[in-house]
Amino acid sequence: MVKNLVTTYPNRIKDYEQLISHIQSDLSLASSQPDGGFHIELGGVTFVEEKEAGQALQAIIHSTPSLDEKSVHIGRYKGLNVCIKQNVFNEYCVGLKGESTHDVHVMSSEKGNIQRLVKLIDDYPQKVRELEANIMQGKSQIKEVEGEINRPFIYENNLNDLLKKQTNLNLKKI
């Protein structure tokens, strides 16, 4: 309980605050990009149609040798790097990487893959709200643990009496 109070909860809150900062920075970068409709750069080519971009994404994934859990940069979208990787379950993932990283699984729908990638940025404000709620919960847990630690042990007198009796019994056996 003391470890949670001193280390675990404060570190968790600090990590959440840092992730919020990273997401907000990425959101700010994405929002600062000119809004001229959909456009994504994959493999050095700029696409304005989601289906064509999805086809290019599939081609890049299948032509990239030895994908593993390390991200491979393949393009840019709204100022953020577009990366692909293969997770421990051998599933392909595509994601956006700025100061934070967010991935989605690659499915068979070419257009759907691009739409899920685009939606990652739309989900950033919700992720920030969830992290803020986690911070509040962590602060609440700290207060709860502080209250538990500072509360007196209600059975202390009982315990002391029983320990004295046990000591007397042990001395009688000797």
PDB file of C-alpha atoms in Angstrom:
ATOM      1  CA  MET A   1       0.000   0.000   0.000  1.00  0.00           C
ATOM      2  CA  VAL A   2       2.849   2.384   0.842  1.00  0.00           C
ATOM      3  CA  LYS A   3       4.592   1.519  -2.442  1.00  0.00           C
ATOM      4  CA  ASN A   4       1.412   2.494  -4.319  1.00  0.00           C
ATOM      5  CA  LEU A   5       1.260   5.780  -2.430  1.00  0.00           C
ATOM      6  CA  VAL A   6       4.911   6.682  -2.865  1.00  0.00           C
ATOM      7  CA  THR A   7       5.739   5.236  -6.282  1.00  0.00           C
ATOM      8  CA  THR A   8       3.064   3.509  -8.337  1.00  0.00           C
ATOM      9  CA  TYR A   9       0.240   6.076  -8.362  1.00  0.00           C
ATOM     10  CA  PRO A  10       2.456   9.180  -8.745  1.00  0.00           C
ATOM     11  CA  ASN A  11       4.409   7.537 -11.598  1.00  0.00           C
ATOM     12  CA  ARG A  12       1.198   6.482 -13.298  1.00  0.00           C
ATOM     13  CA  ILE A  13      -0.188  10.024 -13.043  1.00  0.00           C
ATOM     14  CA  LYS A  14       3.076  11.435 -14.428  1.00  0.00           C
ATOM     15  CA  ASP A  15       2.934   8.986 -17.371  1.00  0.00           C
ATOM     16  CA  TYR A  16      -0.679   9.947 -18.109  1.00  0.00           C
ATOM     17  CA  GLU A  17       0.190  13.655 -18.008  1.00  0.00           C
ATOM     18  CA  GLN A  18       3.110  13.105 -20.370  1.00  0.00           C
ATOM     19  CA  LEU A  19       0.949  11.092 -22.781  1.00  0.00           C
ATOM     20  CA  ILE A  20      -1.696  13.847 -22.739  1.00  0.00           C
ATOM     21  CA  SER A  21       1.004  16.372 -23.607  1.00  0.00           C
ATOM     22  CA  HIS A  22       2.225  14.177 -26.490  1.00  0.00           C
ATOM     23  CA  ILE A  23      -1.281  13.605 -27.867  1.00  0.00           C
ATOM     24  CA  GLN A  24      -2.123  17.315 -27.645  1.00  0.00           C
ATOM     25  CA  SER A  25       1.101  18.142 -29.471  1.00  0.00           C
ATOM     26  CA  ASP A  26       0.243  15.636 -32.228  1.00  0.00           C
ATOM     27  CA  LEU A  27      -3.308  16.970 -32.436  1.00  0.00           C
ATOM     28  CA  SER A  28      -1.988  20.515 -32.716  1.00  0.00           C
ATOM     29  CA  LEU A  29       0.380  19.468 -35.503  1.00  0.00           C
ATOM     30  CA  ALA A  30      -2.392  17.639 -37.376  1.00  0.00           C
ATOM     31  CA  SER A  31      -4.765  20.593 -36.960  1.00  0.00           C
ATOM     32  CA  SER A  32      -2.184  23.047 -38.290  1.00  0.00           C
ATOM     33  CA  GLN A  33      -1.987  21.237 -41.641  1.00  0.00           C
ATOM     34  CA  PRO A  34      -3.848  22.850 -44.539  1.00  0.00           C
ATOM     35  CA  ASP A  35      -7.271  21.290 -45.045  1.00  0.00           C
ATOM     36  CA  GLY A  36      -7.491  20.653 -48.759  1.00  0.00           C
ATOM     37  CA  GLY A  37      -9.478  17.435 -48.483  1.00  0.00           C
ATOM     38  CA  PHE A  38      -8.014  13.998 -48.018  1.00  0.00           C
ATOM     39  CA  HIS A  39      -4.374  13.526 -48.971  1.00  0.00           C
ATOM     40  CA  ILE A  40      -1.822  11.052 -47.673  1.00  0.00           C
ATOM     41  CA  GLU A  41       1.721  10.323 -48.742  1.00  0.00           C
ATOM     42  CA  LEU A  42       2.640   6.630 -48.897  1.00  0.00           C
ATOM     43  CA  GLY A  43       5.884   5.344 -50.342  1.00  0.00           C
ATOM     44  CA  GLY A  44       6.744   8.773 -51.737  1.00  0.00           C
ATOM     45  CA  VAL A  45       3.448   9.121 -53.642  1.00  0.00           C
ATOM     46  CA  THR A  46       0.611  11.446 -52.586  1.00  0.00           C
ATOM     47  CA  PHE A  47      -2.892   9.983 -52.768  1.00  0.00           C
ATOM     48  CA  VAL A  48      -6.164  11.923 -52.697  1.00  0.00           C
ATOM     49  CA  GLU A  49      -8.483   8.911 -52.905  1.00  0.00           C
ATOM     50  CA  GLU A  50      -8.845   6.592 -49.918  1.00  0.00           C
ATOM     51  CA  LYS A  51      -9.260   3.455 -52.014  1.00  0.00           C
ATOM     52  CA  GLU A  52      -6.078   4.122 -54.015  1.00  0.00           C
ATOM     53  CA  ALA A  53      -4.218   4.884 -50.804  1.00  0.00           C
ATOM     54  CA  GLY A  54      -5.532   1.637 -49.308  1.00  0.00           C
ATOM     55  CA  GLN A  55      -4.304  -0.330 -52.314  1.00  0.00           C
ATOM     56  CA  ALA A  56      -0.892   1.326 -52.025  1.00  0.00           C
ATOM     57  CA  LEU A  57      -0.817   0.535 -48.297  1.00  0.00           C
ATOM     58  CA  GLN A  58      -1.507  -3.156 -49.009  1.00  0.00           C
ATOM     59  CA  ALA A  59       1.203  -3.197 -51.695  1.00  0.00           C
ATOM     60  CA  ILE A  60       3.732  -1.569 -49.335  1.00  0.00           C
ATOM     61  CA  ILE A  61       2.929  -4.027 -46.554  1.00  0.00           C
ATOM     62  CA  HIS A  62       3.362  -7.038 -48.811  1.00  0.00           C
ATOM     63  CA  SER A  63       6.551  -5.697 -50.390  1.00  0.00           C
ATOM     64  CA  THR A  64       8.252  -4.804 -47.104  1.00  0.00           C
ATOM     65  CA  PRO A  65      10.477  -7.701 -46.064  1.00  0.00           C
ATOM     66  CA  SER A  66      10.732  -8.871 -42.475  1.00  0.00           C
ATOM     67  CA  LEU A  67       8.270  -6.649 -40.681  1.00  0.00           C
ATOM     68  CA  ASP A  68       8.395  -7.073 -36.922  1.00  0.00           C
ATOM     69  CA  GLU A  69       7.371  -5.140 -33.838  1.00  0.00           C
ATOM     70  CA  LYS A  70       9.577  -2.200 -34.851  1.00  0.00           C
ATOM     71  CA  SER A  71       7.720   0.438 -36.825  1.00  0.00           C
ATOM     72  CA  VAL A  72       8.723   1.068 -40.424  1.00  0.00           C
ATOM     73  CA  HIS A  73       8.084   4.600 -41.701  1.00  0.00           C
ATOM     74  CA  ILE A  74       6.165   4.514 -45.001  1.00  0.00           C
ATOM     75  CA  GLY A  75       4.682   8.003 -45.363  1.00  0.00           C
ATOM     76  CA  ARG A  76       2.977  11.016 -43.804  1.00  0.00           C
ATOM     77  CA  TYR A  77      -0.542  12.079 -42.972  1.00  0.00           C
ATOM     78  CA  LYS A  78      -1.389  15.505 -41.526  1.00  0.00           C
ATOM     79  CA  GLY A  79       2.205  16.053 -40.464  1.00  0.00           C
ATOM     80  CA  LEU A  80       2.475  12.718 -38.641  1.00  0.00           C
ATOM     81  CA  ASN A  81       4.514   9.728 -39.765  1.00  0.00           C
ATOM     82  CA  VAL A  82       2.597   6.747 -41.132  1.00  0.00           C
ATOM     83  CA  CYS A  83       4.217   3.525 -39.959  1.00  0.00           C
ATOM     84  CA  ILE A  84       3.589  -0.182 -40.368  1.00  0.00           C
ATOM     85  CA  LYS A  85       4.625  -3.102 -38.204  1.00  0.00           C
ATOM     86  CA  GLN A  86       3.742  -6.683 -37.454  1.00  0.00           C
ATOM     87  CA  ASN A  87       2.710  -7.440 -33.878  1.00  0.00           C
ATOM     88  CA  VAL A  88       3.502 -10.539 -31.807  1.00  0.00           C
ATOM     89  CA  PHE A  89       0.414 -12.253 -33.225  1.00  0.00           C
ATOM     90  CA  ASN A  90       1.729 -11.753 -36.794  1.00  0.00           C
ATOM     91  CA  GLU A  91      -1.016  -9.214 -37.480  1.00  0.00           C
ATOM     92  CA  TYR A  92      -0.151  -6.178 -39.564  1.00  0.00           C
ATOM     93  CA  CYS A  93      -0.746  -2.779 -38.017  1.00  0.00           C
ATOM     94  CA  VAL A  94      -0.653   0.698 -39.498  1.00  0.00           C
ATOM     95  CA  GLY A  95      -0.360   3.732 -37.308  1.00  0.00           C
ATOM     96  CA  LEU A  96       0.405   7.381 -36.852  1.00  0.00           C
ATOM     97  CA  LYS A  97       3.543   8.391 -35.029  1.00  0.00           C
ATOM     98  CA  GLY A  98       4.354  11.841 -33.779  1.00  0.00           C
ATOM     99  CA  GLU A  99       5.231  12.386 -30.152  1.00  0.00           C
ATOM    100  CA  SER A 100       2.747   9.590 -29.419  1.00  0.00           C
ATOM    101  CA  THR A 101       2.017   6.435 -31.390  1.00  0.00           C
ATOM    102  CA  HIS A 102      -1.383   4.945 -32.187  1.00  0.00           C
ATOM    103  CA  ASP A 103      -2.030   1.855 -34.316  1.00  0.00           C
ATOM    104  CA  VAL A 104      -4.931   0.039 -35.944  1.00  0.00           C
ATOM    105  CA  HIS A 105      -4.996  -3.480 -37.373  1.00  0.00           C
ATOM    106  CA  VAL A 106      -4.784  -3.852 -41.122  1.00  0.00           C
ATOM    107  CA  MET A 107      -7.841  -5.658 -42.458  1.00  0.00           C
ATOM    108  CA  SER A 108      -8.823  -6.797 -45.930  1.00  0.00           C
ATOM    109  CA  SER A 109     -10.772  -3.619 -46.768  1.00  0.00           C
ATOM    110  CA  GLU A 110      -8.370  -1.257 -48.487  1.00  0.00           C
ATOM    111  CA  LYS A 111     -10.515   1.834 -48.035  1.00  0.00           C
ATOM    112  CA  GLY A 112     -11.416   0.742 -44.493  1.00  0.00           C
ATOM    113  CA  ASN A 113      -7.743   0.605 -43.491  1.00  0.00           C
ATOM    114  CA  ILE A 114      -7.270   4.214 -44.540  1.00  0.00           C
ATOM    115  CA  GLN A 115     -10.509   5.292 -42.844  1.00  0.00           C
ATOM    116  CA  ARG A 116      -9.411   3.677 -39.563  1.00  0.00           C
ATOM    117  CA  LEU A 117      -6.030   5.390 -39.888  1.00  0.00           C
ATOM    118  CA  VAL A 118      -7.704   8.775 -40.482  1.00  0.00           C
ATOM    119  CA  LYS A 119     -10.056   8.178 -37.534  1.00  0.00           C
ATOM    120  CA  LEU A 120      -7.095   7.817 -35.170  1.00  0.00           C
ATOM    121  CA  ILE A 121      -6.668  11.606 -35.175  1.00  0.00           C
ATOM    122  CA  ASP A 122     -10.408  12.094 -34.613  1.00  0.00           C
ATOM    123  CA  ASP A 123     -10.099   9.878 -31.506  1.00  0.00           C
ATOM    124  CA  TYR A 124      -7.300  11.953 -29.927  1.00  0.00           C
ATOM    125  CA  PRO A 125      -9.642  14.275 -27.936  1.00  0.00           C
ATOM    126  CA  GLN A 126     -11.459  11.240 -26.489  1.00  0.00           C
ATOM    127  CA  LYS A 127      -8.133   9.653 -25.523  1.00  0.00           C
ATOM    128  CA  VAL A 128      -7.161  12.870 -23.732  1.00  0.00           C
ATOM    129  CA  ARG A 129     -10.466  12.845 -21.815  1.00  0.00           C
ATOM    130  CA  GLU A 130      -9.908   9.195 -20.826  1.00  0.00           C
ATOM    131  CA  LEU A 131      -6.390   9.943 -19.624  1.00  0.00           C
ATOM    132  CA  GLU A 132      -7.645  12.946 -17.636  1.00  0.00           C
ATOM    133  CA  ALA A 133     -10.214  10.654 -15.990  1.00  0.00           C
ATOM    134  CA  ASN A 134      -7.407   8.203 -15.191  1.00  0.00           C
ATOM    135  CA  ILE A 135      -5.437  11.024 -13.561  1.00  0.00           C
ATOM    136  CA  MET A 136      -8.426  11.951 -11.413  1.00  0.00           C
ATOM    137  CA  GLN A 137      -8.855   8.302 -10.433  1.00  0.00           C
ATOM    138  CA  GLY A 138      -5.157   8.065  -9.532  1.00  0.00           C
ATOM    139  CA  LYS A 139      -5.382  11.174  -7.353  1.00  0.00           C
ATOM    140  CA  SER A 140      -8.457   9.710  -5.683  1.00  0.00           C
ATOM    141  CA  GLN A 141      -6.588   6.466  -5.033  1.00  0.00           C
ATOM    142  CA  ILE A 142      -3.724   8.413  -3.451  1.00  0.00           C
ATOM    143  CA  LYS A 143      -6.130  10.166  -1.072  1.00  0.00           C
ATOM    144  CA  GLU A 144      -7.793   6.839  -0.247  1.00  0.00           C
ATOM    145  CA  VAL A 145      -4.477   5.146   0.532  1.00  0.00           C
ATOM    146  CA  GLU A 146      -3.332   8.127   2.621  1.00  0.00           C
ATOM    147  CA  GLY A 147      -6.520   7.820   4.640  1.00  0.00           C
ATOM    148  CA  GLU A 148      -5.971   4.090   5.152  1.00  0.00           C
ATOM    149  CA  ILE A 149      -2.366   4.540   6.237  1.00  0.00           C
ATOM    150  CA  ASN A 150      -3.157   7.351   8.685  1.00  0.00           C
ATOM    151  CA  ARG A 151      -6.141   5.585  10.221  1.00  0.00           C
ATOM    152  CA  PRO A 152      -5.351   3.923  13.553  1.00  0.00           C
ATOM    153  CA  PHE A 153      -5.506   0.140  13.819  1.00  0.00           C
ATOM    154  CA  ILE A 154      -8.795  -0.439  15.653  1.00  0.00           C
ATOM    155  CA  TYR A 155      -7.742  -3.817  17.059  1.00  0.00           C
ATOM    156  CA  GLU A 156      -4.399  -2.623  18.442  1.00  0.00           C
ATOM    157  CA  ASN A 157      -5.377  -3.017  22.110  1.00  0.00           C
ATOM    158  CA  ASN A 158      -6.833  -6.454  21.424  1.00  0.00           C
ATOM    159  CA  LEU A 159      -3.671  -7.482  19.573  1.00  0.00           C
ATOM    160  CA  ASN A 160      -1.412  -6.257  22.369  1.00  0.00           C
ATOM    161  CA  ASP A 161      -3.431  -8.217  24.974  1.00  0.00           C
ATOM    162  CA  LEU A 162      -3.248 -11.378  22.879  1.00  0.00           C
ATOM    163  CA  LEU A 163       0.490 -10.935  22.314  1.00  0.00           C
ATOM    164  CA  LYS A 164       1.043 -10.583  26.061  1.00  0.00           C
ATOM    165  CA  LYS A 165      -0.955 -13.773  26.675  1.00  0.00           C
ATOM    166  CA  GLN A 166       1.043 -15.590  24.010  1.00  0.00           C
ATOM    167  CA  THR A 167       4.308 -14.409  25.534  1.00  0.00           C
ATOM    168  CA  ASN A 168       3.196 -15.621  28.980  1.00  0.00           C
ATOM    169  CA  LEU A 169       2.213 -19.013  27.560  1.00  0.00           C
ATOM    170  CA  ASN A 170       5.544 -19.312  25.808  1.00  0.00           C
ATOM    171  CA  LEU A 171       7.399 -18.462  29.015  1.00  0.00           C
ATOM    172  CA  LYS A 172       5.436 -21.091  30.972  1.00  0.00           C
ATOM    173  CA  LYS A 173       6.562 -23.794  28.531  1.00  0.00           C
ATOM    174  CA  ILE A 174      10.226 -23.038  29.164  1.00  0.00           C
TER     175      ILE A 174
END
